[in-house]
Structures are given as structure tokens and as C-alpha cells.
PDB file of C-alpha atoms in Angstrom:
ATOM      1  CA  MET G   1      55.423 272.986  80.712  1.00  0.00           C
ATOM      2  CA  GLN G   2      57.150 270.535  77.904  1.00  0.00           C
ATOM      3  CA  TYR G   3      58.876 267.662  79.373  1.00  0.00           C
ATOM      4  CA  PRO G   4      62.463 266.091  78.073  1.00  0.00           C
ATOM      5  CA  LEU G   5      61.544 262.814  76.350  1.00  0.00           C
ATOM      6  CA  VAL G   6      65.196 262.027  76.937  1.00  0.00           C
ATOM      7  CA  SER G   7      66.761 263.145  79.600  1.00  0.00           C
ATOM      8  CA  ILE G   8      71.106 262.454  79.778  1.00  0.00           C
ATOM      9  CA  ARG G   9      72.332 263.802  84.028  1.00  0.00           C
ATOM     10  CA  ASN G  10      76.375 263.352  84.591  1.00  0.00           C
ATOM     11  CA  LEU G  11      76.867 260.965  81.879  1.00  0.00           C
ATOM     12  CA  SER G  12      80.220 259.402  82.061  1.00  0.00           C
ATOM     13  CA  TYR G  13      81.556 255.806  80.294  1.00  0.00           C
ATOM     14  CA  CYS G  14      85.134 254.115  80.107  1.00  0.00           C
ATOM     15  CA  TYR G  15      86.056 251.413  77.879  1.00  0.00           C
ATOM     16  CA  SER G  16      87.623 249.068  78.911  1.00  0.00           C
ATOM     17  CA  ASP G  17      91.348 249.832  77.335  1.00  0.00           C
ATOM     18  CA  GLY G  18      90.983 252.824  79.694  1.00  0.00           C
ATOM     19  CA  THR G  19      89.381 255.485  77.160  1.00  0.00           C
ATOM     20  CA  LEU G  20      87.297 258.230  78.545  1.00  0.00           C
ATOM     21  CA  ALA G  21      84.755 258.053  75.890  1.00  0.00           C
ATOM     22  CA  LEU G  22      81.988 260.314  77.463  1.00  0.00           C
ATOM     23  CA  ASN G  23      82.698 262.652  80.217  1.00  0.00           C
ATOM     24  CA  GLY G  24      79.884 264.640  82.225  1.00  0.00           C
ATOM     25  CA  ILE G  25      76.911 264.575  79.399  1.00  0.00           C
ATOM     26  CA  ASN G  26      73.869 266.617  80.440  1.00  0.00           C
ATOM     27  CA  LEU G  27      71.517 266.790  78.070  1.00  0.00           C
ATOM     28  CA  ASP G  28      67.885 266.850  77.642  1.00  0.00           C
ATOM     29  CA  ILE G  29      66.019 265.951  74.184  1.00  0.00           C
ATOM     30  CA  PHE G  30      62.157 267.154  73.588  1.00  0.00           C
ATOM     31  CA  PRO G  31      59.304 265.618  71.819  1.00  0.00           C
ATOM     32  CA  GLY G  32      58.888 266.448  68.241  1.00  0.00           C
ATOM     33  CA  GLU G  33      62.723 267.779  67.922  1.00  0.00           C
ATOM     34  CA  ARG G  34      65.471 266.485  65.278  1.00  0.00           C
ATOM     35  CA  LEU G  35      68.401 266.797  66.266  1.00  0.00           C
ATOM     36  CA  ALA G  36      72.366 266.595  65.164  1.00  0.00           C
ATOM     37  CA  LEU G  37      75.321 265.291  67.083  1.00  0.00           C
ATOM     38  CA  VAL G  38      78.191 266.499  65.213  1.00  0.00           C
ATOM     39  CA  GLY G  39      82.149 265.848  65.958  1.00  0.00           C
ATOM     40  CA  ALA G  40      85.012 264.630  65.178  1.00  0.00           C
ATOM     41  CA  ASN G  41      86.328 261.067  64.856  1.00  0.00           C
ATOM     42  CA  GLY G  42      86.728 259.528  67.892  1.00  0.00           C
ATOM     43  CA  SER G  43      84.264 262.543  69.648  1.00  0.00           C
ATOM     44  CA  GLY G  44      82.221 259.969  71.009  1.00  0.00           C
ATOM     45  CA  LYS G  45      78.473 260.015  69.366  1.00  0.00           C
ATOM     46  CA  SER G  46      78.223 256.369  68.338  1.00  0.00           C
ATOM     47  CA  THR G  47      79.362 255.792  72.455  1.00  0.00           C
ATOM     48  CA  LEU G  48      76.377 258.494  72.939  1.00  0.00           C
ATOM     49  CA  LEU G  49      73.887 256.808  70.741  1.00  0.00           C
ATOM     50  CA  LEU G  50      74.554 252.975  72.345  1.00  0.00           C
ATOM     51  CA  HIS G  51      73.193 254.102  75.708  1.00  0.00           C
ATOM     52  CA  LEU G  52      70.339 255.338  74.782  1.00  0.00           C
ATOM     53  CA  ASN G  53      69.007 252.264  73.828  1.00  0.00           C
ATOM     54  CA  GLY G  54      70.795 250.366  77.130  1.00  0.00           C
ATOM     55  CA  LEU G  55      73.497 249.088  74.222  1.00  0.00           C
ATOM     56  CA  LEU G  56      75.689 250.505  76.858  1.00  0.00           C
ATOM     57  CA  LEU G  57      74.361 250.610  80.102  1.00  0.00           C
ATOM     58  CA  PRO G  58      75.450 253.757  82.362  1.00  0.00           C
ATOM     59  CA  GLN G  59      78.896 253.797  84.423  1.00  0.00           C
ATOM     60  CA  GLN G  60      78.482 256.841  86.035  1.00  0.00           C
ATOM     61  CA  GLY G  61      74.769 259.298  85.852  1.00  0.00           C
ATOM     62  CA  THR G  62      71.833 258.356  84.593  1.00  0.00           C
ATOM     63  CA  ILE G  63      69.400 258.662  80.752  1.00  0.00           C
ATOM     64  CA  THR G  64      65.698 258.492  81.401  1.00  0.00           C
ATOM     65  CA  VAL G  65      63.501 257.939  78.121  1.00  0.00           C
ATOM     66  CA  ASP G  66      59.768 259.221  78.716  1.00  0.00           C
ATOM     67  CA  ASN G  67      60.339 258.858  82.102  1.00  0.00           C
ATOM     68  CA  TYR G  68      61.928 255.297  81.961  1.00  0.00           C
ATOM     69  CA  PRO G  69      65.259 255.146  83.489  1.00  0.00           C
ATOM     70  CA  ILE G  70      67.558 252.812  81.704  1.00  0.00           C
ATOM     71  CA  THR G  71      68.624 249.732  83.615  1.00  0.00           C
ATOM     72  CA  CYS G  72      68.547 246.432  83.181  1.00  0.00           C
ATOM     73  CA  LYS G  73      64.946 245.834  84.053  1.00  0.00           C
ATOM     74  CA  ASN G  74      63.528 248.599  81.616  1.00  0.00           C
ATOM     75  CA  LEU G  75      65.522 247.667  78.890  1.00  0.00           C
ATOM     76  CA  GLN G  76      62.854 245.904  76.523  1.00  0.00           C
ATOM     77  CA  VAL G  77      59.994 249.174  76.988  1.00  0.00           C
ATOM     78  CA  ILE G  78      63.407 251.569  76.261  1.00  0.00           C
ATOM     79  CA  ARG G  79      64.064 249.517  73.342  1.00  0.00           C
ATOM     80  CA  ASN G  80      60.498 249.406  71.961  1.00  0.00           C
ATOM     81  CA  ASN G  81      60.821 253.433  72.494  1.00  0.00           C
ATOM     82  CA  VAL G  82      63.666 254.138  71.600  1.00  0.00           C
ATOM     83  CA  GLY G  83      64.740 252.857  67.516  1.00  0.00           C
ATOM     84  CA  LEU G  84      68.002 252.379  66.813  1.00  0.00           C
ATOM     85  CA  VAL G  85      69.467 253.185  63.021  1.00  0.00           C
ATOM     86  CA  PHE G  86      73.400 251.699  62.390  1.00  0.00           C
ATOM     87  CA  GLN G  87      75.551 253.457  60.256  1.00  0.00           C
ATOM     88  CA  ASN G  88      75.921 250.275  58.117  1.00  0.00           C
ATOM     89  CA  PRO G  89      72.205 248.504  57.038  1.00  0.00           C
ATOM     90  CA  ASP G  90      73.753 245.288  56.744  1.00  0.00           C
ATOM     91  CA  ASP G  91      74.508 245.318  60.336  1.00  0.00           C
ATOM     92  CA  GLN G  92      70.483 245.773  60.997  1.00  0.00           C
ATOM     93  CA  LEU G  93      69.547 243.613  58.615  1.00  0.00           C
ATOM     94  CA  PHE G  94      70.017 239.945  59.180  1.00  0.00           C
ATOM     95  CA  MET G  95      66.702 238.017  58.053  1.00  0.00           C
ATOM     96  CA  PRO G  96      66.399 236.484  54.730  1.00  0.00           C
ATOM     97  CA  THR G  97      63.752 237.992  53.390  1.00  0.00           C
ATOM     98  CA  VAL G  98      62.200 241.874  53.674  1.00  0.00           C
ATOM     99  CA  TRP G  99      58.976 240.794  55.444  1.00  0.00           C
ATOM    100  CA  GLU G 100      60.489 238.880  57.749  1.00  0.00           C
ATOM    101  CA  ASP G 101      63.359 240.943  58.590  1.00  0.00           C
ATOM    102  CA  LEU G 102      60.807 243.756  58.850  1.00  0.00           C
ATOM    103  CA  ALA G 103      58.013 241.652  61.244  1.00  0.00           C
ATOM    104  CA  PHE G 104      60.884 240.212  63.375  1.00  0.00           C
ATOM    105  CA  GLY G 105      60.195 242.995  66.201  1.00  0.00           C
ATOM    106  CA  PRO G 106      56.570 243.541  65.899  1.00  0.00           C
ATOM    107  CA  MET G 107      56.436 239.723  66.095  1.00  0.00           C
ATOM    108  CA  ASN G 108      58.207 240.314  69.983  1.00  0.00           C
ATOM    109  CA  GLN G 109      55.632 242.598  70.571  1.00  0.00           C
ATOM    110  CA  GLN G 110      53.224 240.017  69.849  1.00  0.00           C
ATOM    111  CA  LEU G 111      51.557 241.703  66.843  1.00  0.00           C
ATOM    112  CA  SER G 112      50.928 238.744  64.444  1.00  0.00           C
ATOM    113  CA  GLY G 113      48.107 238.509  61.209  1.00  0.00           C
ATOM    114  CA  GLN G 114      46.220 242.155  60.040  1.00  0.00           C
ATOM    115  CA  LEU G 115      47.281 244.042  62.891  1.00  0.00           C
ATOM    116  CA  LEU G 116      50.844 242.639  62.227  1.00  0.00           C
ATOM    117  CA  ASP G 117      50.238 242.951  58.105  1.00  0.00           C
ATOM    118  CA  GLU G 118      49.375 246.423  58.522  1.00  0.00           C
ATOM    119  CA  ARG G 119      51.759 247.314  60.833  1.00  0.00           C
ATOM    120  CA  LEU G 120      54.289 246.744  58.512  1.00  0.00           C
ATOM    121  CA  GLU G 121      52.423 248.045  55.699  1.00  0.00           C
ATOM    122  CA  LYS G 122      52.403 251.338  57.589  1.00  0.00           C
ATOM    123  CA  ALA G 123      56.316 251.083  57.528  1.00  0.00           C
ATOM    124  CA  MET G 124      56.943 250.858  53.999  1.00  0.00           C
ATOM    125  CA  ASP G 125      54.858 253.308  53.179  1.00  0.00           C
ATOM    126  CA  ASP G 126      56.609 255.766  55.772  1.00  0.00           C
ATOM    127  CA  VAL G 127      59.863 254.856  53.952  1.00  0.00           C
ATOM    128  CA  GLY G 128      58.497 255.284  50.591  1.00  0.00           C
ATOM    129  CA  LEU G 129      58.041 252.018  49.151  1.00  0.00           C
ATOM    130  CA  ASP G 130      55.383 249.701  48.328  1.00  0.00           C
ATOM    131  CA  LEU G 131      55.787 246.160  51.064  1.00  0.00           C
ATOM    132  CA  SER G 132      53.701 244.068  48.250  1.00  0.00           C
ATOM    133  CA  CYS G 133      56.745 244.328  45.917  1.00  0.00           C
ATOM    134  CA  TYR G 134      59.388 243.910  48.511  1.00  0.00           C
ATOM    135  CA  ARG G 135      57.663 241.739  50.532  1.00  0.00           C
ATOM    136  CA  GLU G 136      59.871 238.387  48.769  1.00  0.00           C
ATOM    137  CA  ARG G 137      62.996 240.466  47.814  1.00  0.00           C
ATOM    138  CA  LEU G 138      65.956 239.041  49.946  1.00  0.00           C
ATOM    139  CA  THR G 139      67.924 241.367  51.606  1.00  0.00           C
ATOM    140  CA  ASN G 140      71.182 240.706  50.393  1.00  0.00           C
ATOM    141  CA  ASN G 141      70.488 241.362  46.996  1.00  0.00           C
ATOM    142  CA  LEU G 142      68.822 244.797  47.801  1.00  0.00           C
ATOM    143  CA  SER G 143      70.838 248.280  47.281  1.00  0.00           C
ATOM    144  CA  GLY G 144      72.356 250.679  49.678  1.00  0.00           C
ATOM    145  CA  GLY G 145      70.054 253.080  49.443  1.00  0.00           C
ATOM    146  CA  GLU G 146      67.086 250.256  49.815  1.00  0.00           C
ATOM    147  CA  LYS G 147      68.959 248.623  52.411  1.00  0.00           C
ATOM    148  CA  LYS G 148      68.911 252.142  54.337  1.00  0.00           C
ATOM    149  CA  ARG G 149      64.947 252.340  53.492  1.00  0.00           C
ATOM    150  CA  ILE G 150      64.405 249.260  55.116  1.00  0.00           C
ATOM    151  CA  ALA G 151      66.465 249.133  58.259  1.00  0.00           C
ATOM    152  CA  ILE G 152      64.638 252.280  59.071  1.00  0.00           C
ATOM    153  CA  ALA G 153      60.803 250.630  58.533  1.00  0.00           C
ATOM    154  CA  GLY G 154      62.204 247.838  60.410  1.00  0.00           C
ATOM    155  CA  VAL G 155      62.408 250.120  63.366  1.00  0.00           C
ATOM    156  CA  LEU G 156      59.496 252.606  62.225  1.00  0.00           C
ATOM    157  CA  ALA G 157      57.763 249.091  62.878  1.00  0.00           C
ATOM    158  CA  MET G 158      58.098 249.005  66.336  1.00  0.00           C
ATOM    159  CA  GLN G 159      56.419 252.307  66.470  1.00  0.00           C
ATOM    160  CA  PRO G 160      59.202 253.807  69.272  1.00  0.00           C
ATOM    161  CA  LYS G 161      58.794 257.540  69.867  1.00  0.00           C
ATOM    162  CA  ILE G 162      62.597 258.445  69.143  1.00  0.00           C
ATOM    163  CA  LEU G 163      64.818 257.432  65.862  1.00  0.00           C
ATOM    164  CA  ILE G 164      68.196 257.416  66.749  1.00  0.00           C
ATOM    165  CA  LEU G 165      69.860 257.535  62.755  1.00  0.00           C
ATOM    166  CA  ASP G 166      74.264 256.953  63.012  1.00  0.00           C
ATOM    167  CA  GLU G 167      75.646 258.545  59.862  1.00  0.00           C
ATOM    168  CA  PRO G 168      72.539 258.122  58.055  1.00  0.00           C
ATOM    169  CA  SER G 169      73.866 259.432  54.679  1.00  0.00           C
ATOM    170  CA  ALA G 170      76.804 257.685  54.612  1.00  0.00           C
ATOM    171  CA  GLN G 171      77.690 255.184  51.772  1.00  0.00           C
ATOM    172  CA  LEU G 172      74.745 256.629  50.038  1.00  0.00           C
ATOM    173  CA  ASP G 173      74.928 258.049  46.242  1.00  0.00           C
ATOM    174  CA  PRO G 174      73.585 261.648  45.907  1.00  0.00           C
ATOM    175  CA  ASN G 175      69.645 260.772  44.558  1.00  0.00           C
ATOM    176  CA  SER G 176      69.659 257.848  47.075  1.00  0.00           C
ATOM    177  CA  ARG G 177      70.826 261.456  50.215  1.00  0.00           C
ATOM    178  CA  ARG G 178      67.939 263.365  48.865  1.00  0.00           C
ATOM    179  CA  GLN G 179      65.737 260.533  49.192  1.00  0.00           C
ATOM    180  CA  LEU G 180      66.650 259.856  52.582  1.00  0.00           C
ATOM    181  CA  ILE G 181      66.685 263.967  53.542  1.00  0.00           C
ATOM    182  CA  ARG G 182      63.031 264.064  52.611  1.00  0.00           C
ATOM    183  CA  LEU G 183      62.337 261.029  53.930  1.00  0.00           C
ATOM    184  CA  LEU G 184      63.500 261.868  57.313  1.00  0.00           C
ATOM    185  CA  GLU G 185      61.845 265.731  56.832  1.00  0.00           C
ATOM    186  CA  ARG G 186      58.825 264.372  56.743  1.00  0.00           C
ATOM    187  CA  LEU G 187      58.378 261.887  59.542  1.00  0.00           C
ATOM    188  CA  ASN G 188      57.231 263.369  62.714  1.00  0.00           C
ATOM    189  CA  LEU G 189      58.533 261.990  65.164  1.00  0.00           C
ATOM    190  CA  THR G 190      61.477 262.915  67.290  1.00  0.00           C
ATOM    191  CA  GLN G 191      65.098 262.577  65.731  1.00  0.00           C
ATOM    192  CA  LEU G 192      68.458 262.034  66.723  1.00  0.00           C
ATOM    193  CA  ILE G 193      70.912 262.030  64.312  1.00  0.00           C
ATOM    194  CA  ALA G 194      74.781 261.660  64.308  1.00  0.00           C
ATOM    195  CA  THR G 195      76.465 262.585  61.581  1.00  0.00           C
ATOM    196  CA  HIS G 196      79.459 264.757  59.688  1.00  0.00           C
ATOM    197  CA  ASP G 197      77.147 265.512  57.126  1.00  0.00           C
ATOM    198  CA  LEU G 198      76.427 268.650  58.006  1.00  0.00           C
ATOM    199  CA  ASP G 199      74.863 269.836  55.003  1.00  0.00           C
ATOM    200  CA  LEU G 200      72.063 267.232  55.655  1.00  0.00           C
ATOM    201  CA  ALA G 201      72.116 268.327  59.184  1.00  0.00           C
ATOM    202  CA  LEU G 202      71.272 271.985  58.231  1.00  0.00           C
ATOM    203  CA  GLU G 203      69.280 271.041  56.251  1.00  0.00           C
ATOM    204  CA  LEU G 204      67.131 268.952  58.577  1.00  0.00           C
ATOM    205  CA  CYS G 205      67.972 269.553  61.965  1.00  0.00           C
ATOM    206  CA  ASN G 206      66.846 272.437  64.210  1.00  0.00           C
ATOM    207  CA  ARG G 207      69.184 272.097  66.911  1.00  0.00           C
ATOM    208  CA  VAL G 208      73.031 271.321  67.313  1.00  0.00           C
ATOM    209  CA  ILE G 209      75.177 269.122  69.750  1.00  0.00           C
ATOM    210  CA  ILE G 210      78.822 269.620  68.653  1.00  0.00           C
ATOM    211  CA  LEU G 211      81.259 266.539  71.327  1.00  0.00           C
ATOM    212  CA  ASN G 212      84.920 266.566  71.979  1.00  0.00           C
ATOM    213  CA  GLN G 213      86.504 263.844  73.735  1.00  0.00           C
ATOM    214  CA  GLY G 214      83.483 262.531  75.148  1.00  0.00           C
ATOM    215  CA  LYS G 215      82.542 266.440  76.605  1.00  0.00           C
ATOM    216  CA  ILE G 216      79.139 268.384  75.037  1.00  0.00           C
ATOM    217  CA  VAL G 217      80.829 271.727  74.057  1.00  0.00           C
ATOM    218  CA  ASN G 218      78.099 273.584  72.198  1.00  0.00           C
ATOM    219  CA  ASP G 219      74.272 273.231  71.996  1.00  0.00           C
ATOM    220  CA  ASP G 220      72.448 275.860  70.182  1.00  0.00           C
ATOM    221  CA  CYS G 221      70.417 276.376  67.036  1.00  0.00           C
ATOM    222  CA  THR G 222      71.392 274.704  63.882  1.00  0.00           C
ATOM    223  CA  VAL G 223      72.185 278.299  62.035  1.00  0.00           C
ATOM    224  CA  ASN G 224      73.886 279.502  64.834  1.00  0.00           C
ATOM    225  CA  SER G 225      76.136 276.085  65.382  1.00  0.00           C
ATOM    226  CA  LEU G 226      77.111 275.308  61.497  1.00  0.00           C
ATOM    227  CA  SER G 227      77.886 279.580  60.703  1.00  0.00           C
ATOM    228  CA  ASN G 228      80.193 279.389  62.968  1.00  0.00           C
ATOM    229  CA  SER G 229      83.478 278.593  61.583  1.00  0.00           C
ATOM    230  CA  THR G 230      85.430 279.431  64.425  1.00  0.00           C
ATOM    231  CA  LEU G 231      83.832 276.877  67.120  1.00  0.00           C
ATOM    232  CA  LEU G 232      83.678 274.457  63.819  1.00  0.00           C
ATOM    233  CA  GLU G 233      87.302 274.793  62.890  1.00  0.00           C
ATOM    234  CA  LYS G 234      88.235 274.232  66.909  1.00  0.00           C
ATOM    235  CA  ASN G 235      86.468 270.960  67.196  1.00  0.00           C
ATOM    236  CA  SER G 236      87.786 269.482  63.510  1.00  0.00           C
ATOM    237  CA  LEU G 237      85.351 270.300  61.309  1.00  0.00           C
ATOM    238  CA  GLU G 238      84.270 272.422  58.159  1.00  0.00           C
ATOM    239  CA  LEU G 239      81.656 275.249  57.421  1.00  0.00           C
ATOM    240  CA  PRO G 240      79.116 273.026  55.521  1.00  0.00           C
ATOM    241  CA  LEU G 241      78.939 273.800  51.654  1.00  0.00           C
ATOM    242  CA  SER G 242      75.925 275.743  51.719  1.00  0.00           C
ATOM    243  CA  TYR G 243      77.971 278.238  53.863  1.00  0.00           C
ATOM    244  CA  SER G 244      81.100 278.561  51.927  1.00  0.00           C
ATOM    245  CA  ARG G 245      79.212 279.311  48.831  1.00  0.00           C
ATOM    246  CA  PRO G 246      79.373 282.746  48.049  1.00  0.00           C
ATOM    247  CA  TYR G 247      76.033 282.304  46.019  1.00  0.00           C
ATOM    248  CA  CYS G 248      74.202 280.740  49.132  1.00  0.00           C
ATOM    249  CA  ARG G 249      72.218 282.133  51.979  1.00  0.00           C
ATOM    250  CA  ILE G 250      70.398 281.051  54.700  1.00  0.00           C
ATOM    251  CA  ASN G 251      67.487 281.996  56.645  1.00  0.00           C
ATOM    252  CA  ASP G 252      67.000 279.459  59.470  1.00  0.00           C
ATOM    253  CA  ASN G 253      66.866 276.135  58.151  1.00  0.00           C
ATOM    254  CA  ASN G 254      65.521 276.824  53.968  1.00  0.00           C
ATOM    255  CA  LEU G 255      68.445 277.499  51.345  1.00  0.00           C
ATOM    256  CA  TYR G 256      68.492 280.218  48.675  1.00  0.00           C
ATOM    257  CA  ALA G 257      70.766 279.963  46.116  1.00  0.00           C
ATOM    258  CA  ASP G 258      71.728 283.773  44.557  1.00  0.00           C
ATOM    259  CA  GLY G 259      72.855 282.060  41.550  1.00  0.00           C
ATOM    260  CA  ASN G 260      72.549 280.169  39.315  1.00  0.00           C
TER     261      ASN G 260
END
């Protein structure tokens, strides 16, 4: 029997202004899954993500990650296991050079010397970049796509068990978006992806969670979720372009063009 890597029970959270951001969330995430978390602005996506590595603590309910409850005393082990990639990489890259930024987390895990170098080289290789070419590059001078991949590499260098991404394709040009999709597709890692990019979700994810006003209103396989125009419209979402174009058909998570 497979046990969930993340288990959320009756999670609720209210901001100081009285906004109920999460309302009775129950969710299990299993090892190896790639989930899309979708919903209109204000539905609670980012608030839920911030709970999963302890940036916000539950006011009501419980969250466990790899059998560790998210509490103040467990924050270090939780943050080692849960890698969070922010929507804007400028919010994540804070050291002057790429090497310094990549090394910050692993050095806090007491890595040094050859072990540290090997960890950083692998993380950069995972995102398709050569550390030797980027080692002394200034993070401020990177392109948007490079910043996104370096931000992901910095998280991968911590060797988390789950990768959480908030709007990973935001502000990327088409080529950088395609590179990102290929990167996430080849990572052998549990992933939770909060996104408005439903075509990305359709291509990458095997399961879709829809949030509306802090509640889970849908938890189903990707094809069922993203082909249901009534469900999407009810939750202020639209069909992915892949479904709205008549010359494309979809079989499971694969796209086949019927026309030119």
C-alpha cells in the first residue's frame, strides 16, 4: 500500500483582515505524482503552497510531510523535504553570483568541499545548464528563463522530496516556457504546480485540483478536469487551447495534431 508523501486534513486559514483563504482542505499527494493546482485569483492557491513548507502554519487542521507534522519544531526538516519555487525568481535569487546562490541552502545543510560541488553540478545538470559556465555569473544579469532555471536548481540542490512551483511559466517567452516544460517533465520528483497555464497543466500533470474560495471543488485526473467546460466556467477558468482547437484531439496526456 502506497502512503501519501503529503497529507492535509481539515486545513483552514484566515488572514488578519478576516479573509478566509482556506476552508477545510483535505488532500493527499503521493510519491511520484505531478499535480496541477488551479483556480481563479484569490482562490487560495498561493496560501496553500505557503503552508506546505511552513512559511504559514495551520491555524486549524494538520499537514504532514513524509510523516513529519508541520510545526515550529519541525520546520528545518520540512524545508529540507519541500522545495518551493516562487513565481518571481527575483524573490528567490538573493546572492550576488550563481554559485553563491546555489550553495546557500546546501551549505546550511553542512555540505562543503567536493560533496558541495558535486551537489551543485548535479542540480545545474538537472536544469540543463553547465555550472562551469554560470559559476561567476551575476544573478542580476541573467535572462528571465535563466533566472527561473537557476531558482529551480537552487531548490534541487537541497534534494527535496517534493517540488512546489507557483506559476512557473509566468513572464516566460514561448521558448523559455517550452524549456521549462521539458525540464519539469524529466525531473523524477513529486511536483505540485500552481498555475493559470492550463495547457502546461494538461501536458505535464496527471491530476488536477481546482480551488474556489478556499475550498477544493474538484480532484480528478487531468483529462476529466480540463475537458469539462462547465466545471471550468463555473470556477472562472477556460478550456485549454489544446481542447478549444478543433484540429487537436487528446488521448490521456498526449496531444495529437489532426491538421497542419
